[in-house]
Short mmCIF file of N, CA and C in Angstrom, two decimals:
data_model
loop_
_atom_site.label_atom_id
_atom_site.label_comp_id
_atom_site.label_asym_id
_atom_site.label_seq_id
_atom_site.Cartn_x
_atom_site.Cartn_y
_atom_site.Cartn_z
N UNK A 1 -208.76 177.66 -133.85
CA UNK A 1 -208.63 176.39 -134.53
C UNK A 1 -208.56 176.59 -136.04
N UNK A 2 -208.80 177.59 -136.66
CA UNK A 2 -208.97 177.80 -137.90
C UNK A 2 -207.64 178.05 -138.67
N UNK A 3 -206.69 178.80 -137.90
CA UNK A 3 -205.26 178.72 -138.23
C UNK A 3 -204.38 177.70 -138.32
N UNK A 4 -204.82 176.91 -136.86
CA UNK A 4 -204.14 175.77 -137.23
C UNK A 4 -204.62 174.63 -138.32
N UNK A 5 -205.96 174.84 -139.01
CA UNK A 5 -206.35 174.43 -139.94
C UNK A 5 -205.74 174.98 -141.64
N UNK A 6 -205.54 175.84 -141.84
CA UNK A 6 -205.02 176.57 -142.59
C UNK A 6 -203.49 176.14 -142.57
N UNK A 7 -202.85 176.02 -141.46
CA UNK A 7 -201.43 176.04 -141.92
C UNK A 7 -200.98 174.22 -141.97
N UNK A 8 -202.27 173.57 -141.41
CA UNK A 8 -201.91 172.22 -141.53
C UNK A 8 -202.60 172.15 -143.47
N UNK A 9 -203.20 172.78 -143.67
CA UNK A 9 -203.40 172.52 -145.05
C UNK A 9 -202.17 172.34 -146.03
N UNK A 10 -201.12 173.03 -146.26
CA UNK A 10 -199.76 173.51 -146.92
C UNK A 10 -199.22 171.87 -146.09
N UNK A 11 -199.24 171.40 -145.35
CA UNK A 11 -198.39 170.21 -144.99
C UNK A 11 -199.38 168.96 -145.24
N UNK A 12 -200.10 168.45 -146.19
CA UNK A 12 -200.89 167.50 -146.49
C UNK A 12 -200.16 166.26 -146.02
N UNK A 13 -198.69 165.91 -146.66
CA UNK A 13 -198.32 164.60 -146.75
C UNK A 13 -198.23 164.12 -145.39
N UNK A 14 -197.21 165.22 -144.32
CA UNK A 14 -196.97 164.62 -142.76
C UNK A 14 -197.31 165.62 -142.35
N UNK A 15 -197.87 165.63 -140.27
CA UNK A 15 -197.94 166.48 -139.92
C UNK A 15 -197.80 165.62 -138.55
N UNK A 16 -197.29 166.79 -137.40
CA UNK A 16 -197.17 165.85 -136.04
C UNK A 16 -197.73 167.22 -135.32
N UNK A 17 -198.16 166.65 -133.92
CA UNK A 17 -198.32 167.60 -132.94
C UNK A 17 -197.99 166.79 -131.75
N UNK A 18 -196.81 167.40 -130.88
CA UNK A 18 -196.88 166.83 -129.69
C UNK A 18 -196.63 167.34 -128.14
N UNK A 19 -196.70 167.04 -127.36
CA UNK A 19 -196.69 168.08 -126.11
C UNK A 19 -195.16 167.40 -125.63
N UNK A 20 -194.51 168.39 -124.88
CA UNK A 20 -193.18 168.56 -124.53
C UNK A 20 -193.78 167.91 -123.24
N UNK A 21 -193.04 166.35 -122.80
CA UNK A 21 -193.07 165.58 -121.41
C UNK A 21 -194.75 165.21 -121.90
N UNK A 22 -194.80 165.02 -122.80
CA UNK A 22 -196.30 164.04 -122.78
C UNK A 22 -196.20 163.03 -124.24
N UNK A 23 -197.34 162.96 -124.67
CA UNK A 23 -197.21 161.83 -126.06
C UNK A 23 -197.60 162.93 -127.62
N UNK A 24 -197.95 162.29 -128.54
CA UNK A 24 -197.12 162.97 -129.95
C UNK A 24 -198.42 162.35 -130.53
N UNK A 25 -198.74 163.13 -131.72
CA UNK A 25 -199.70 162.59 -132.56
C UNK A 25 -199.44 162.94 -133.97
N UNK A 26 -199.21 161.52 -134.84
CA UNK A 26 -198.17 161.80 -136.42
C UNK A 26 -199.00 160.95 -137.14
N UNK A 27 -199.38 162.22 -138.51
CA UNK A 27 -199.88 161.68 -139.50
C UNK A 27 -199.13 161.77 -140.89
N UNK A 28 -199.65 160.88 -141.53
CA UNK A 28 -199.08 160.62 -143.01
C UNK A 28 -197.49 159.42 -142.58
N UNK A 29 -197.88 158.98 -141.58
CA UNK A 29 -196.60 157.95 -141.35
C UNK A 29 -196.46 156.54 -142.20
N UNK A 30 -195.81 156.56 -142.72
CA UNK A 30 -195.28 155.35 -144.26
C UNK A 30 -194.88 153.72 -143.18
N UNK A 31 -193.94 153.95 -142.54
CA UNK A 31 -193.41 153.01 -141.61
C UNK A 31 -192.85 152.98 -140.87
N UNK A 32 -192.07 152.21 -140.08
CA UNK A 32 -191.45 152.47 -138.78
C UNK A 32 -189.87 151.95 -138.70
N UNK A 33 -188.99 152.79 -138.72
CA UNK A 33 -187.88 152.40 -138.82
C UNK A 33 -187.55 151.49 -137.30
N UNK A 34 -187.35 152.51 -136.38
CA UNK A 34 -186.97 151.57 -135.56
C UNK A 34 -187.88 151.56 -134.18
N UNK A 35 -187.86 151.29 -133.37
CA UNK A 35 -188.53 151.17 -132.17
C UNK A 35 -188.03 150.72 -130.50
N UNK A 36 -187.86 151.59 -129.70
CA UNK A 36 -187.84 151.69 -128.30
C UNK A 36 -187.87 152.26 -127.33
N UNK A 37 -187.81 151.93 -126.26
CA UNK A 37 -188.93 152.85 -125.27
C UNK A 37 -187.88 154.21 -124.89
N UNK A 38 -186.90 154.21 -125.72
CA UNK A 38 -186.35 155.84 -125.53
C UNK A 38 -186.25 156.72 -126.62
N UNK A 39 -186.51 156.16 -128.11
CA UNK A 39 -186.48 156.42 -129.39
C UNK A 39 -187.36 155.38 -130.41
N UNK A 40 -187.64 156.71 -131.20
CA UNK A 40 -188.94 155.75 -132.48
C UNK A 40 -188.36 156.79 -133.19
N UNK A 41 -188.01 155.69 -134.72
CA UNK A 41 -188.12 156.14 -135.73
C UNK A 41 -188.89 155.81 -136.75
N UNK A 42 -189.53 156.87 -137.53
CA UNK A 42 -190.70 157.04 -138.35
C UNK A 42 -190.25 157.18 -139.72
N UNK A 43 -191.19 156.61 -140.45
CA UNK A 43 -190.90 157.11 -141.97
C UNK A 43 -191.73 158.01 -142.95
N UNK A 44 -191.40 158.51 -143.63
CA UNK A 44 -192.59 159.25 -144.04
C UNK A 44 -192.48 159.16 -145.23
N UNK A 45 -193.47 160.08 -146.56
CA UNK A 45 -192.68 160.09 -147.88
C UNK A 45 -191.71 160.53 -148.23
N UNK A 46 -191.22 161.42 -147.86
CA UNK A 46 -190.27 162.52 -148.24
C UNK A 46 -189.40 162.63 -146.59
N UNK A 47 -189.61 162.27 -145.66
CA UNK A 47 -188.83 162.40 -144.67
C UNK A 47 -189.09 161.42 -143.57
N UNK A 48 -187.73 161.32 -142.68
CA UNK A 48 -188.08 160.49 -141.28
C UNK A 48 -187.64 161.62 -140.08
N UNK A 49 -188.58 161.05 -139.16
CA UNK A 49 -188.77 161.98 -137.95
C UNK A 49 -188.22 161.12 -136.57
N UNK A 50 -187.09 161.24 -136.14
CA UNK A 50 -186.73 160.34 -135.09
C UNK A 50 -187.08 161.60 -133.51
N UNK A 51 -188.05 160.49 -132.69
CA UNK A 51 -188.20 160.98 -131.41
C UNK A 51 -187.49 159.93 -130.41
N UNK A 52 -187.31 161.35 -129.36
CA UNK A 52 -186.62 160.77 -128.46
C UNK A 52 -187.24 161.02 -127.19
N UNK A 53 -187.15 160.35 -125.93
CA UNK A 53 -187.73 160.56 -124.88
C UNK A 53 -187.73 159.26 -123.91
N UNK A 54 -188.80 159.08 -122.89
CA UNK A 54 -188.49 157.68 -122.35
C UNK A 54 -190.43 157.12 -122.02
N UNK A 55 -190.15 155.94 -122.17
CA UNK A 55 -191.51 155.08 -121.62
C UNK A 55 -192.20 155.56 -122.89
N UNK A 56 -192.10 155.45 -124.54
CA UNK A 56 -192.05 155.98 -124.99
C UNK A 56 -192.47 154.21 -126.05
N UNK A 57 -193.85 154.09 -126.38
CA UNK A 57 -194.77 153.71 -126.98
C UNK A 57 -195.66 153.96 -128.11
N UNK A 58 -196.13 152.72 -129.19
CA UNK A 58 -196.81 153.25 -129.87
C UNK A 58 -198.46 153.13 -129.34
N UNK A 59 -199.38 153.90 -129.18
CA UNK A 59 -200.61 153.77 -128.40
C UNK A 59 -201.51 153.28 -129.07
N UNK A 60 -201.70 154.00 -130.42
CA UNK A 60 -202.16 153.29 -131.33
C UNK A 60 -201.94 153.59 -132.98
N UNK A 61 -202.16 152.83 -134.08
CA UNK A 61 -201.62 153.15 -135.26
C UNK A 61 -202.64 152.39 -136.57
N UNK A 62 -203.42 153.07 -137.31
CA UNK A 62 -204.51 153.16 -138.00
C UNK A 62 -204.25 154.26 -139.31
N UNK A 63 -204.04 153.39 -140.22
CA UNK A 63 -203.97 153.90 -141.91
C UNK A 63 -203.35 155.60 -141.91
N UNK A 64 -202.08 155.20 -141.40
CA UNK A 64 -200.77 156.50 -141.48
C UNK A 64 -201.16 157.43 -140.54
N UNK A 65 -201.94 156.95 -139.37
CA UNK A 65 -202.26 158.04 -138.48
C UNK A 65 -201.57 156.93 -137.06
N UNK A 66 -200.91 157.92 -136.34
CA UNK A 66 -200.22 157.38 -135.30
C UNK A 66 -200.15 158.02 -133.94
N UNK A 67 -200.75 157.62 -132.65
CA UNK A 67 -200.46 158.03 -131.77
C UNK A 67 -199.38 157.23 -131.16
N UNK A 68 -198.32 158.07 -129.98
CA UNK A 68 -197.40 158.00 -129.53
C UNK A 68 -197.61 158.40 -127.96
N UNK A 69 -197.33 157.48 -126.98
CA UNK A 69 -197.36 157.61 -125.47
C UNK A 69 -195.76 157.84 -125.17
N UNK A 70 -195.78 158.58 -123.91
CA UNK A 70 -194.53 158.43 -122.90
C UNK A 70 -194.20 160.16 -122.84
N UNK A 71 -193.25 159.89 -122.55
CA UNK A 71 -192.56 161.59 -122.73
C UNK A 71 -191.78 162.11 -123.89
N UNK A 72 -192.16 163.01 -124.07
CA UNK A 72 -191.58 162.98 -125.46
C UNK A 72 -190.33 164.49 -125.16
N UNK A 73 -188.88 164.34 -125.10
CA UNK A 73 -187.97 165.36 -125.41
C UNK A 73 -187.66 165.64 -126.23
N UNK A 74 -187.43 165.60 -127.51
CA UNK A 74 -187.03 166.10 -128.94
C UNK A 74 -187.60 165.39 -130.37
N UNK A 75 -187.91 165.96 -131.17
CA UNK A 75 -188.27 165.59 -132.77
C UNK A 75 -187.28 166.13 -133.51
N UNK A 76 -186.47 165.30 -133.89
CA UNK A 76 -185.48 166.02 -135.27
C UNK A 76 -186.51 165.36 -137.00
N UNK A 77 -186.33 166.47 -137.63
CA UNK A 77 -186.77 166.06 -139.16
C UNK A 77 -185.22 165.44 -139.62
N UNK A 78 -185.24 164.41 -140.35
CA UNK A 78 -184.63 164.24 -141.28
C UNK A 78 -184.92 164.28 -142.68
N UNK A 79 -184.71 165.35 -143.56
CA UNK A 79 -185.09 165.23 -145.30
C UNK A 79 -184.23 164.00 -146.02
N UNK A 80 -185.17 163.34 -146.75
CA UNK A 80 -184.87 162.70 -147.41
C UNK A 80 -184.04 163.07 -148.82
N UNK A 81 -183.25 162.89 -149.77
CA UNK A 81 -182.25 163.32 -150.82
C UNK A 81 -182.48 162.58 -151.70
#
């Protein structure tokens, strides 16, 4: 646990962790672009993170910390310019 403490340090603003065919857990989230049960898009400071997957919920969401239900198949980063 100490590594993954360490390398989440260097990523202060966002950070996600999520399991492949399960739900996602994203912090430092700004707002929510879009929303549905096969895609959520997220905002961040500096970037948006669109997931894709199905049955695909917000579980719960508390001061830029966000859990995410359903299955989750892909996270693309988008950088912001």
């Amino acid at each position: 646990m100490r590594l993954y403490e360490e390398i989440y340090e260097s990523y202060a603003e966002a950070r996600c962790a999520f399991l492949p065919s399960g739900g996602g857990y994203f912090q430092g989230v700004k707002g929510l672009g879009s929303l549905s049960a096969t895609e959520i898009l997220l905002l961040f400071k500096k970037s948006k993170v669109e997931i894709q997957g199905e049955d695909l919920a917000i579980k719960k969401y508390y001061d830029g910390d966000m859990e995410i239900s359903g299955r989750i198949f892909s996270v693309v980063v988008k950088e912001e310019k």
